[in-house]
Amino acid sequence: TYSNSMMTRILDLVEVATINKSKAENFITKFGRYYTPIVVAVAAIILTVGVVSSFFNPDVDWTHWVYVAMEFLVISCPCALVISVPLSFFCAIGVASKRGILIRGSNYLEALYHVENIVFDKTGTLTKGEFNIVEIIPAEGYRVEDVKRLFIYTEYYSEHPIGKSVVEAYGKENVLTEIISEFQALQGGARAEINGSHILIATSKLARREKLTFPEVLDPNLVVYVFKEKTYIGHVIVGDTIREEAFDTLSSLRQGGISSTYMLTGDSRPIAENVANILQIDEVFAELLPDQKVEYMDRIKESTKSKLGTT
């Protein structure tokens, strides 16, 4: 239902962001709570004194004291202070959400000022997450077209960014889905039955776990090995594209006082180090499962002993 959709949840986060107020906002709110009644009371006293004195002294114009009281209210009004501080935070949260950045409250926005270290995910953050087949190397006795077809067909039902990207590039309309059965997503690959044959596509880590024989290839891009009935038939080299804005973003962060940058990724170390070297990331942690990324985040927090900004 719409109430349970991701869009509704995002809107709710933006709307309730004002609940989590910063220290500056809390101070201004408390200040205004006491200051405003005091100012109004003093203005009322000025008006009362002026009006009462006009009864005893005919030379005193009580309307003059009305203006004096009103002028005092205008001069003493903390509107610029009380309104501008919350409004600046509100505008910042709104502008950030318009650009796809969700900040859950003013207190988090204020905390960003103190950030010294930033941890990035790789795929879809520093890179576009748009994967393309760079090269296909078939084993002896197999053709490039055979390896590519089995690789694409096995990835057809995958929800992984790699699978989606390569299938879209190949063209879904070109896939004969009726010959695909028993699809299974795995950590580091996928398994499917294609036209009666059991096909496995796997990273080197998964292939070793399955105790399969294959020629291990070193490449800065992702290497996916293709097996037919547990026999190696070739490998596919898949590349991701670094975001153009990543270079300027990291440069701006360093100029803004960020001391260290980190990258967490599930990709192999050669791929991770290649991206880290290009973007000049200070430290990289590769071949991590999702739950391990949380663990490494905690390790980084402990090692830096400072507040972290995350994307």
GROMACS .gro file of C-alpha atoms in nm:
model
  311
    1THR     CA    1   0.000   0.000   0.000
    2TYR     CA    2   0.103   0.362  -0.045
    3SER     CA    3   0.131   0.410   0.333
    4ASN     CA    4   0.399   0.139   0.344
    5SER     CA    5   0.589   0.253   0.035
    6MET     CA    6   0.948   0.375   0.039
    7MET     CA    7   0.836   0.719  -0.084
    8THR     CA    8   0.601   0.760   0.214
    9ARG     CA    9   0.876   0.660   0.455
   10ILE     CA   10   1.115   0.915   0.299
   11LEU     CA   11   0.851   1.190   0.324
   12ASP     CA   12   0.787   1.099   0.689
   13LEU     CA   13   1.158   1.123   0.764
   14VAL     CA   14   1.176   1.470   0.610
   15GLU     CA   15   0.862   1.589   0.790
   16VAL     CA   16   0.968   1.472   1.136
   17ALA     CA   17   1.323   1.601   1.089
   18THR     CA   18   1.229   1.921   1.272
   19ILE     CA   19   1.156   1.721   1.589
   20ASN     CA   20   1.525   1.643   1.641
   21LYS     CA   21   1.643   1.995   1.716
   22SER     CA   22   2.001   2.115   1.740
   23LYS     CA   23   2.153   2.269   2.053
   24ALA     CA   24   2.128   2.614   1.894
   25GLU     CA   25   1.757   2.566   1.823
   26ASN     CA   26   1.687   2.435   2.173
   27PHE     CA   27   1.869   2.734   2.324
   28ILE     CA   28   1.680   2.982   2.107
   29THR     CA   29   1.346   2.813   2.188
   30LYS     CA   30   1.416   2.830   2.561
   31PHE     CA   31   1.545   3.187   2.529
   32GLY     CA   32   1.233   3.297   2.341
   33ARG     CA   33   1.006   3.127   2.595
   34TYR     CA   34   1.131   3.360   2.872
   35TYR     CA   35   1.246   3.664   2.677
   36THR     CA   36   0.923   3.731   2.485
   37PRO     CA   37   0.690   3.751   2.790
   38ILE     CA   38   0.941   3.978   2.964
   39VAL     CA   39   0.954   4.217   2.666
   40VAL     CA   40   0.574   4.223   2.638
   41ALA     CA   41   0.544   4.287   3.014
   42VAL     CA   42   0.793   4.578   3.001
   43ALA     CA   43   0.608   4.728   2.702
   44ALA     CA   44   0.282   4.699   2.895
   45ILE     CA   45   0.443   4.872   3.196
   46ILE     CA   46   0.571   5.157   2.973
   47LEU     CA   47   0.223   5.203   2.826
   48THR     CA   48   0.056   5.189   3.167
   49VAL     CA   49   0.297   5.440   3.320
   50GLY     CA   50   0.246   5.678   3.026
   51VAL     CA   51  -0.134   5.655   3.032
   52VAL     CA   52  -0.155   5.688   3.413
   53SER     CA   53   0.082   5.986   3.421
   54SER     CA   54  -0.135   6.163   3.161
   55PHE     CA   55  -0.421   6.164   3.413
   56PHE     CA   56  -0.208   6.350   3.666
   57ASN     CA   57  -0.021   6.575   3.426
   58PRO     CA   58  -0.221   6.738   3.144
   59ASP     CA   59   0.103   6.815   2.956
   60VAL     CA   60   0.169   6.442   2.905
   61ASP     CA   61   0.028   6.302   2.579
   62TRP     CA   62  -0.077   5.941   2.645
   63THR     CA   63  -0.074   5.861   2.269
   64HIS     CA   64   0.299   5.936   2.267
   65TRP     CA   65   0.353   5.658   2.521
   66VAL     CA   66   0.154   5.417   2.305
   67TYR     CA   67   0.410   5.477   2.029
   68VAL     CA   68   0.696   5.446   2.277
   69ALA     CA   69   0.564   5.108   2.396
   70MET     CA   70   0.520   4.989   2.036
   71GLU     CA   71   0.870   5.107   1.944
   72PHE     CA   72   1.010   4.921   2.241
   73LEU     CA   73   0.833   4.605   2.125
   74VAL     CA   74   0.974   4.639   1.773
   75ILE     CA   75   1.328   4.716   1.891
   76SER     CA   76   1.330   4.438   2.153
   77CYS     CA   77   1.154   4.179   1.938
   78PRO     CA   78   1.380   3.870   1.899
   79CYS     CA   79   1.217   3.771   1.568
   80ALA     CA   80   1.541   3.787   1.373
   81LEU     CA   81   1.704   3.557   1.626
   82VAL     CA   82   1.414   3.328   1.717
   83ILE     CA   83   1.292   3.278   1.359
   84SER     CA   84   1.615   3.283   1.159
   85VAL     CA   85   1.793   3.001   1.347
   86PRO     CA   86   1.519   2.734   1.311
   87LEU     CA   87   1.441   2.857   0.959
   88SER     CA   88   1.804   2.820   0.848
   89PHE     CA   89   1.808   2.457   0.969
   90PHE     CA   90   1.469   2.390   0.810
   91CYS     CA   91   1.585   2.532   0.475
   92ALA     CA   92   1.908   2.332   0.489
   93ILE     CA   93   1.719   2.006   0.550
   94GLY     CA   94   1.479   2.090   0.267
   95VAL     CA   95   1.754   2.172   0.018
   96ALA     CA   96   1.945   1.855   0.114
   97SER     CA   97   1.635   1.635   0.068
   98LYS     CA   98   1.577   1.794  -0.273
   99ARG     CA   99   1.926   1.677  -0.368
  100GLY     CA  100   1.861   1.325  -0.241
  101ILE     CA  101   2.026   1.362   0.101
  102LEU     CA  102   1.806   1.271   0.398
  103ILE     CA  103   1.908   1.443   0.724
  104ARG     CA  104   1.688   1.319   1.007
  105GLY     CA  105   1.705   1.632   1.220
  106SER     CA  106   1.875   1.961   1.293
  107ASN     CA  107   2.092   1.796   1.555
  108TYR     CA  108   2.243   1.570   1.288
  109LEU     CA  109   2.295   1.867   1.056
  110GLU     CA  110   2.477   2.051   1.334
  111ALA     CA  111   2.688   1.739   1.404
  112LEU     CA  112   2.808   1.738   1.043
  113TYR     CA  113   3.006   2.053   1.123
  114HIS     CA  114   3.228   1.845   1.354
  115VAL     CA  115   3.285   1.558   1.110
  116GLU     CA  116   3.650   1.468   1.060
  117ASN     CA  117   3.622   1.128   0.888
  118ILE     CA  118   3.380   1.001   0.625
  119VAL     CA  119   3.304   0.640   0.532
  120PHE     CA  120   3.174   0.566   0.182
  121ASP     CA  121   3.013   0.262   0.030
  122LYS     CA  122   3.148   0.196  -0.321
  123THR     CA  123   2.886   0.061  -0.561
  124GLY     CA  124   2.620   0.321  -0.636
  125THR     CA  125   2.791   0.584  -0.420
  126LEU     CA  126   3.141   0.646  -0.551
  127THR     CA  127   3.060   0.449  -0.866
  128LYS     CA  128   2.747   0.463  -1.079
  129GLY     CA  129   2.652   0.102  -1.018
  130GLU     CA  130   2.610   0.064  -1.393
  131PHE     CA  131   2.804  -0.247  -1.484
  132ASN     CA  132   2.920  -0.336  -1.833
  133ILE     CA  133   3.090  -0.643  -1.973
  134VAL     CA  134   3.448  -0.540  -2.044
  135GLU     CA  135   3.576  -0.870  -2.180
  136ILE     CA  136   3.477  -1.237  -2.211
  137ILE     CA  137   3.747  -1.503  -2.210
  138PRO     CA  138   3.615  -1.850  -2.301
  139ALA     CA  139   3.787  -2.173  -2.200
  140GLU     CA  140   3.930  -2.395  -2.470
  141GLY     CA  141   3.654  -2.553  -2.674
  142TYR     CA  142   3.394  -2.283  -2.599
  143ARG     CA  143   3.292  -1.969  -2.785
  144VAL     CA  144   3.256  -1.616  -2.651
  145GLU     CA  145   2.888  -1.617  -2.749
  146ASP     CA  146   2.825  -1.935  -2.545
  147VAL     CA  147   2.985  -1.798  -2.228
  148LYS     CA  148   2.808  -1.461  -2.265
  149ARG     CA  149   2.467  -1.622  -2.323
  150LEU     CA  150   2.494  -1.849  -2.018
  151PHE     CA  151   2.619  -1.560  -1.805
  152ILE     CA  152   2.329  -1.332  -1.909
  153TYR     CA  153   2.067  -1.604  -1.877
  154THR     CA  154   2.185  -1.698  -1.528
  155GLU     CA  155   2.170  -1.331  -1.421
  156TYR     CA  156   1.828  -1.269  -1.576
  157TYR     CA  157   1.627  -1.299  -1.251
  158SER     CA  158   1.899  -1.148  -1.030
  159GLU     CA  159   1.820  -0.844  -0.814
  160HIS     CA  160   2.189  -0.759  -0.781
  161PRO     CA  161   2.302  -0.434  -0.955
  162ILE     CA  162   2.550  -0.631  -1.167
  163GLY     CA  163   2.286  -0.871  -1.290
  164LYS     CA  164   2.037  -0.597  -1.366
  165SER     CA  165   2.290  -0.385  -1.553
  166VAL     CA  166   2.431  -0.658  -1.778
  167VAL     CA  167   2.085  -0.798  -1.858
  168GLU     CA  168   1.952  -0.453  -1.950
  169ALA     CA  169   2.258  -0.392  -2.168
  170TYR     CA  170   2.203  -0.728  -2.341
  171GLY     CA  171   1.830  -0.662  -2.383
  172LYS     CA  172   1.564  -0.849  -2.187
  173GLU     CA  173   1.368  -0.907  -2.506
  174ASN     CA  174   1.659  -1.115  -2.637
  175VAL     CA  175   1.642  -1.365  -2.350
  176LEU     CA  176   1.440  -1.685  -2.390
  177THR     CA  177   1.301  -1.703  -2.038
  178GLU     CA  178   1.126  -2.036  -2.098
  179ILE     CA  179   1.461  -2.220  -2.086
  180ILE     CA  180   1.556  -2.068  -1.745
  181SER     CA  181   1.455  -2.255  -1.432
  182GLU     CA  182   1.558  -2.308  -1.070
  183PHE     CA  183   1.724  -1.967  -1.028
  184GLN     CA  184   1.903  -1.915  -0.697
  185ALA     CA  185   2.085  -1.602  -0.584
  186LEU     CA  186   2.406  -1.668  -0.392
  187GLN     CA  187   2.656  -1.456  -0.202
  188GLY     CA  188   2.907  -1.386  -0.475
  189GLY     CA  189   2.714  -1.526  -0.769
  190ALA     CA  190   2.403  -1.707  -0.888
  191ARG     CA  191   2.287  -2.050  -0.994
  192ALA     CA  192   2.028  -2.151  -1.253
  193GLU     CA  193   1.926  -2.432  -1.481
  194ILE     CA  194   1.956  -2.325  -1.845
  195ASN     CA  195   1.801  -2.554  -2.103
  196GLY     CA  196   1.852  -2.853  -1.873
  197SER     CA  197   2.214  -2.770  -1.778
  198HIS     CA  198   2.318  -2.652  -1.431
  199ILE     CA  199   2.503  -2.321  -1.460
  200LEU     CA  200   2.692  -2.143  -1.185
  201ILE     CA  201   2.841  -1.796  -1.211
  202ALA     CA  202   3.069  -1.708  -0.923
  203THR     CA  203   3.341  -1.485  -0.792
  204SER     CA  204   3.668  -1.656  -0.702
  205LYS     CA  205   3.563  -1.662  -0.337
  206LEU     CA  206   3.239  -1.849  -0.412
  207ALA     CA  207   3.412  -2.080  -0.660
  208ARG     CA  208   3.668  -2.181  -0.399
  209ARG     CA  209   3.390  -2.234  -0.148
  210GLU     CA  210   3.220  -2.466  -0.400
  211LYS     CA  211   3.559  -2.647  -0.443
  212LEU     CA  212   3.565  -2.587  -0.818
  213THR     CA  213   3.870  -2.585  -1.043
  214PHE     CA  214   3.937  -2.266  -1.239
  215PRO     CA  215   4.230  -2.047  -1.351
  216GLU     CA  216   4.231  -1.753  -1.111
  217VAL     CA  217   4.254  -1.422  -1.297
  218LEU     CA  218   4.391  -1.098  -1.149
  219ASP     CA  219   4.217  -0.790  -1.286
  220PRO     CA  220   4.127  -0.448  -1.139
  221ASN     CA  221   3.768  -0.510  -1.253
  222LEU     CA  222   3.528  -0.776  -1.127
  223VAL     CA  223   3.599  -1.126  -1.262
  224VAL     CA  224   3.300  -1.363  -1.275
  225TYR     CA  225   3.367  -1.728  -1.354
  226VAL     CA  226   3.114  -1.935  -1.547
  227PHE     CA  227   3.070  -2.307  -1.477
  228LYS     CA  228   2.856  -2.559  -1.665
  229GLU     CA  229   2.787  -2.878  -1.473
  230LYS     CA  230   3.075  -2.776  -1.238
  231THR     CA  231   3.315  -2.743  -1.533
  232TYR     CA  232   3.488  -2.410  -1.595
  233ILE     CA  233   3.389  -2.276  -1.940
  234GLY     CA  234   3.521  -1.919  -1.921
  235HIS     CA  235   3.511  -1.595  -1.728
  236VAL     CA  236   3.353  -1.255  -1.772
  237ILE     CA  237   3.522  -0.930  -1.671
  238VAL     CA  238   3.268  -0.674  -1.553
  239GLY     CA  239   3.351  -0.307  -1.497
  240ASP     CA  240   3.177  -0.028  -1.307
  241THR     CA  241   3.206   0.343  -1.385
  242ILE     CA  242   3.324   0.599  -1.129
  243ARG     CA  243   3.086   0.892  -1.086
  244GLU     CA  244   3.215   1.214  -1.244
  245GLU     CA  245   3.112   1.415  -0.939
  246ALA     CA  246   3.305   1.185  -0.702
  247PHE     CA  247   3.636   1.359  -0.782
  248ASP     CA  248   3.506   1.711  -0.705
  249THR     CA  249   3.314   1.589  -0.399
  250LEU     CA  250   3.618   1.428  -0.238
  251SER     CA  251   3.834   1.729  -0.325
  252SER     CA  252   3.580   1.965  -0.164
  253LEU     CA  253   3.561   1.748   0.148
  254ARG     CA  254   3.937   1.757   0.192
  255GLN     CA  255   3.941   2.135   0.148
  256GLY     CA  256   3.659   2.154   0.405
  257GLY     CA  257   3.872   1.992   0.672
  258ILE     CA  258   3.796   1.620   0.636
  259SER     CA  259   4.109   1.443   0.758
  260SER     CA  260   4.042   1.083   0.648
  261THR     CA  261   3.822   0.900   0.398
  262TYR     CA  262   3.733   0.530   0.407
  263MET     CA  263   3.563   0.295   0.163
  264LEU     CA  264   3.371  -0.024   0.246
  265THR     CA  265   3.282  -0.268  -0.031
  266GLY     CA  266   3.191  -0.627  -0.097
  267ASP     CA  267   3.403  -0.629  -0.413
  268SER     CA  268   3.743  -0.796  -0.435
  269ARG     CA  269   4.051  -0.616  -0.306
  270PRO     CA  270   4.203  -0.545  -0.653
  271ILE     CA  271   3.879  -0.374  -0.765
  272ALA     CA  272   3.848  -0.180  -0.440
  273GLU     CA  273   4.210  -0.068  -0.440
  274ASN     CA  274   4.185   0.041  -0.804
  275VAL     CA  275   3.890   0.272  -0.724
  276ALA     CA  276   4.057   0.391  -0.402
  277ASN     CA  277   4.377   0.480  -0.587
  278ILE     CA  278   4.190   0.674  -0.856
  279LEU     CA  279   3.987   0.872  -0.599
  280GLN     CA  280   4.271   0.892  -0.344
  281ILE     CA  281   4.070   0.723  -0.068
  282ASP     CA  282   4.286   0.695   0.244
  283GLU     CA  283   4.183   0.345   0.353
  284VAL     CA  284   3.978   0.069   0.194
  285PHE     CA  285   3.813  -0.245   0.335
  286ALA     CA  286   3.715  -0.500   0.069
  287GLU     CA  287   3.534  -0.835   0.035
  288LEU     CA  288   3.287  -0.748   0.311
  289LEU     CA  289   2.939  -0.891   0.359
  290PRO     CA  290   2.662  -0.641   0.455
  291ASP     CA  291   2.679  -0.728   0.826
  292GLN     CA  292   3.058  -0.695   0.818
  293LYS     CA  293   3.026  -0.338   0.691
  294VAL     CA  294   2.849  -0.247   1.014
  295GLU     CA  295   3.125  -0.418   1.211
  296TYR     CA  296   3.396  -0.227   1.026
  297MET     CA  297   3.207   0.100   1.078
  298ASP     CA  298   3.227   0.037   1.452
  299ARG     CA  299   3.598  -0.040   1.422
  300ILE     CA  300   3.661   0.287   1.240
  301LYS     CA  301   3.466   0.478   1.504
  302GLU     CA  302   3.675   0.322   1.777
  303SER     CA  303   4.001   0.395   1.595
  304THR     CA  304   3.922   0.757   1.513
  305LYS     CA  305   3.743   0.845   1.838
  306SER     CA  306   3.550   1.113   1.650
  307LYS     CA  307   3.209   1.167   1.500
  308LEU     CA  308   3.158   1.014   1.157
  309GLY     CA  309   2.956   1.135   0.860
  310THR     CA  310   2.797   0.859   0.647
  311THR     CA  311   2.644   0.852   0.297
   0.00000   0.00000   0.00000
